[in-house]
Each structure stands twice: as C-alpha cells, then as structure tokens.
C-alpha cells in the first residue's frame, strides 16, 4: 500500500506543481536554524543520529540515510516515503534477529540514579534532545516512545529541571520566517509548506 500511495502522490502533476520549488530550505540554512530530521536531509545534509551516534541496536542493522538536493516541499515528501521504506527494512532485519522463545518485553526500572543527564534520539520528525537535572531518584518515562532519557542528579523524587529541545518549534517559527522572507509565498502555498515540514502541534505547546 505504501508503494501505491507513493506512486499516486509523487507522480501526480498537480501535487508536483504545488510542491516543487516551493518552501525551499537548503542544508546550510537548516543547520543555522536548528532543523533536524527529514527537513534537514531533504536539503542535502546526510545526518541521522542513528548513524552518527548509534544507540539501542542501530549499529547492528543496515539502512541508508535518504538525502535530497533542492530542499523544497516536494523533496521533503520524497524523503519521507524513502524513510518509510528504510524503516520497514530495519523492522525486517530486527525481526530476523528475534530468537524463538525470547522475551518480547523487558521490564524497565521506574527509578534512575540522581544527577544530570542529556540524551538525543531520532524520531520520524527529527532529533529530540532532553536535559534533566534530578534532585534525587525519580521516575523515568517515555513519551509517545520518542524520548530516551538518561538521568543523574542530587537527590529527591522530582526533577529539579527538565528541558526538551523539540523538533517542531523551529519549523513553525524561524524556518517559516526564513522561507517567507526569501520566497514569494502565497496564502495557498502556506499550508503546503507547513504540512511538508510536518510539525506536531502538541510538540510546540509550552
């Protein structure tokens, strides 16, 4: 079904006309504006933290990092379809490594050592970073299976400080401002650009 949707969308002349050369974000501008993920890679930067700093079992699976050139709304769509195929490839390799009878769930500890910790993880939208200062032993949770957190600190059950550097905030602030400043963007182009950047509204709620 992925191939069917991909072909129907990416070969559609109307879709091409509404997305090509619209909402251009080159790699150098994406880096300057703090963009990560598909929006960065569509502009020509082959950076994926799963390759650069492998975590979990990403160093044990083979996958490519799709990269574009023009960085427009069309290429961001192309990159996302390519990443779907790479994700399926990762899943197939991972399933083959599962041994018969092996536990399929692992019980994680609900507490973590005290101290200060920083962690980064790649999501479908880009790279998340979280910085935690714990006043003592506290519960460590995963939100929507996106954030992997390592804790250290000074004592107490609640964090003293938590800072999450999310993906979506720069996409709807500095990136849109940059695009509008450098292109003749119409009102009709605006939703196309926003959807191609794929921000998550709850992700920017402060």
C-alpha positions as semicolon CSV with decimal commas, in nm:
position;residue;x (nm);y (nm);z (nm)
1;X;0,000;0,000;0,000
2;X;0,294;0,235;0,064
3;X;0,409;0,196;-0,296
4;X;0,059;0,267;-0,427
5;X;0,025;0,588;-0,225
6;X;0,379;0,691;-0,315
7;X;0,321;0,647;-0,688
8;X;-0,021;0,813;-0,685
9;X;0,107;1,115;-0,494
10;X;0,460;1,178;-0,619
11;X;0,369;1,130;-0,986
12;X;0,060;1,344;-0,966
13;X;0,115;1,655;-1,184
14;X;-0,099;1,871;-0,956
15;X;0,098;1,765;-0,648
16;X;0,425;1,836;-0,830
17;X;0,308;2,178;-0,941
18;X;0,204;2,269;-0,585
19;X;0,521;2,144;-0,413
20;X;0,821;2,175;-0,646
21;X;1,036;2,485;-0,585
22;X;0,805;2,588;-0,302
23;X;0,924;2,621;0,058
24;X;1,293;2,573;-0,021
25;X;1,519;2,508;0,278
26;X;1,882;2,441;0,191
27;X;2,108;2,242;0,423
28;X;2,317;2,540;0,532
29;X;2,005;2,734;0,630
30;X;1,852;2,430;0,801
31;X;2,166;2,387;1,013
32;X;2,173;2,757;1,103
33;X;1,806;2,745;1,206
34;X;1,841;2,429;1,415
35;X;1,645;2,195;1,187
36;X;1,694;1,818;1,206
37;X;1,537;1,510;1,050
38;X;1,380;1,482;0,702
39;X;1,363;1,860;0,655
40;X;1,740;1,879;0,704
41;X;1,817;1,577;0,488
42;X;1,591;1,699;0,205
43;X;1,822;1,998;0,172
44;X;2,130;1,784;0,116
45;X;2,271;1,708;0,463
46;X;2,311;1,329;0,521
47;X;2,283;1,350;0,900
48;X;2,094;1,097;1,111
49;X;2,187;1,050;1,476
50;X;2,119;0,676;1,442
51;X;2,420;0,669;1,207
52;X;2,629;0,945;1,364
53;X;2,595;0,827;1,725
54;X;2,423;0,484;1,717
55;X;2,210;0,391;2,017
56;X;2,000;0,086;2,102
57;X;2,075;-0,165;1,819
58;X;2,107;0,075;1,526
59;X;2,472;-0,018;1,482
60;X;2,363;-0,377;1,415
61;X;2,123;-0,306;1,128
62;X;2,193;-0,183;0,777
63;X;1,997;0,113;0,646
64;X;2,050;0,411;0,420
65;X;2,001;0,778;0,502
66;X;1,788;0,929;0,220
67;X;1,916;1,269;0,110
68;X;1,772;1,529;-0,128
69;X;1,921;1,830;-0,301
70;X;1,673;2,112;-0,353
71;X;1,510;2,108;-0,010
72;X;1,165;2,206;-0,136
73;X;0,824;2,076;-0,030
74;X;0,833;1,804;-0,296
75;X;1,169;1,665;-0,186
76;X;1,062;1,663;0,177
77;X;0,772;1,440;0,068
78;X;1,006;1,215;-0,133
79;X;1,243;1,181;0,163
80;X;0,960;1,076;0,394
81;X;0,850;0,798;0,161
82;X;1,209;0,677;0,130
83;X;1,238;0,676;0,508
84;X;0,925;0,463;0,534
85;X;1,097;0,203;0,317
86;X;1,413;0,224;0,529
87;X;1,206;0,181;0,846
88;X;1,044;-0,131;0,703
89;X;1,391;-0,258;0,616
90;X;1,506;-0,201;0,976
91;X;1,199;-0,380;1,110
92;X;1,258;-0,683;0,885
93;X;1,619;-0,711;0,998
94;X;1,521;-0,675;1,362
95;X;1,251;-0,941;1,339
96;X;1,503;-1,186;1,193
97;X;1,724;-1,135;1,499
98;X;1,448;-1,223;1,745
99;X;1,520;-1,569;1,882
100;X;1,236;-1,818;1,936
101;X;1,121;-1,814;2,295
102;X;1,300;-1,489;2,374
103;X;1,114;-1,234;2,589
104;X;0,940;-0,974;2,377
105;X;0,902;-0,730;2,664
106;X;1,164;-0,601;2,904
107;X;1,075;-0,459;3,243
108;X;1,245;-0,122;3,279
109;X;1,329;0,030;3,617
110;X;1,096;0,311;3,722
111;X;1,372;0,495;3,906
112;X;1,704;0,634;3,793
113;X;2,025;0,749;3,965
114;X;2,047;1,109;4,077
115;X;2,243;1,369;3,880
116;X;2,240;1,544;3,542
117;X;2,183;1,380;3,206
118;X;2,150;1,465;2,838
119;X;2,012;1,233;2,571
120;X;1,935;1,259;2,199
121;X;1,713;1,037;1,987
122;X;1,595;1,034;1,624
123;X;1,220;1,040;1,563
124;X;1,015;1,047;1,244
125;X;1,020;1,427;1,254
126;X;1,382;1,475;1,358
127;X;1,614;1,474;1,656
128;X;1,494;1,533;2,010
129;X;1,724;1,631;2,294
130;X;1,636;1,624;2,661
131;X;1,834;1,767;2,952
132;X;1,735;1,661;3,304
133;X;1,862;1,767;3,645
134;X;1,726;1,531;3,906
135;X;1,708;1,624;4,272
136;X;1,715;1,257;4,352
137;X;1,571;0,927;4,244
138;X;1,279;0,986;4,010
139;X;1,055;0,804;3,766
140;X;1,179;0,786;3,410
141;X;0,909;0,772;3,143
142;X;0,893;0,752;2,767
143;X;0,656;0,993;2,597
144;X;0,499;0,850;2,281
145;X;0,800;0,618;2,259
146;X;1,012;0,907;2,133
147;X;1,232;1,013;2,420
148;X;1,513;0,806;2,569
149;X;1,638;0,968;2,889
150;X;1,949;0,907;3,098
151;X;1,940;1,053;3,449
152;X;2,195;1,160;3,707
153;X;2,147;1,423;3,987
154;X;2,149;1,520;4,356
155;X;1,854;1,363;4,538
156;X;1,471;1,380;4,555
157;X;1,186;1,215;4,363
158;X;1,106;1,504;4,127
159;X;1,333;1,661;3,866
160;X;1,481;1,997;3,951
161;X;1,487;2,096;3,585
162;X;1,373;1,939;3,258
163;X;1,444;2,095;2,920
164;X;1,322;1,933;2,600
165;X;1,463;2,057;2,272
166;X;1,186;1,951;2,035
167;X;1,174;1,928;1,657
168;X;0,864;2,129;1,572
169;X;0,927;2,466;1,739
170;X;1,189;2,594;1,490
171;X;0,982;2,462;1,197
172;X;0,690;2,690;1,282
173;X;0,897;2,992;1,385
174;X;1,239;3,065;1,236
175;X;1,203;2,830;0,936
176;X;0,871;2,975;0,819
177;X;1,006;3,326;0,869
178;X;1,313;3,237;0,660
179;X;1,104;3,088;0,378
180;X;0,857;3,377;0,366
181;X;1,145;3,625;0,363
182;X;1,325;3,454;0,074
183;X;1,031;3,345;-0,145
184;X;0,717;3,491;-0,294
185;X;0,484;3,276;-0,087
186;X;0,110;3,292;-0,148
187;X;-0,162;3,212;0,102
188;X;-0,227;2,890;-0,092
189;X;0,140;2,791;-0,052
190;X;0,135;2,829;0,325
191;X;-0,050;2,505;0,418
192;X;0,158;2,312;0,164
193;X;0,483;2,431;0,320
194;X;0,364;2,370;0,676
195;X;0,247;2,016;0,603
196;X;0,569;1,932;0,419
197;X;0,767;2,042;0,726
198;X;0,539;1,813;0,932
199;X;0,534;1,993;1,268
200;X;0,348;1,840;1,561
201;X;0,118;2,098;1,730
202;X;0,144;1,947;2,084
203;X;0,521;1,946;2,037
204;X;0,532;2,327;2,034
205;X;0,293;2,380;2,325
206;X;0,488;2,545;2,607
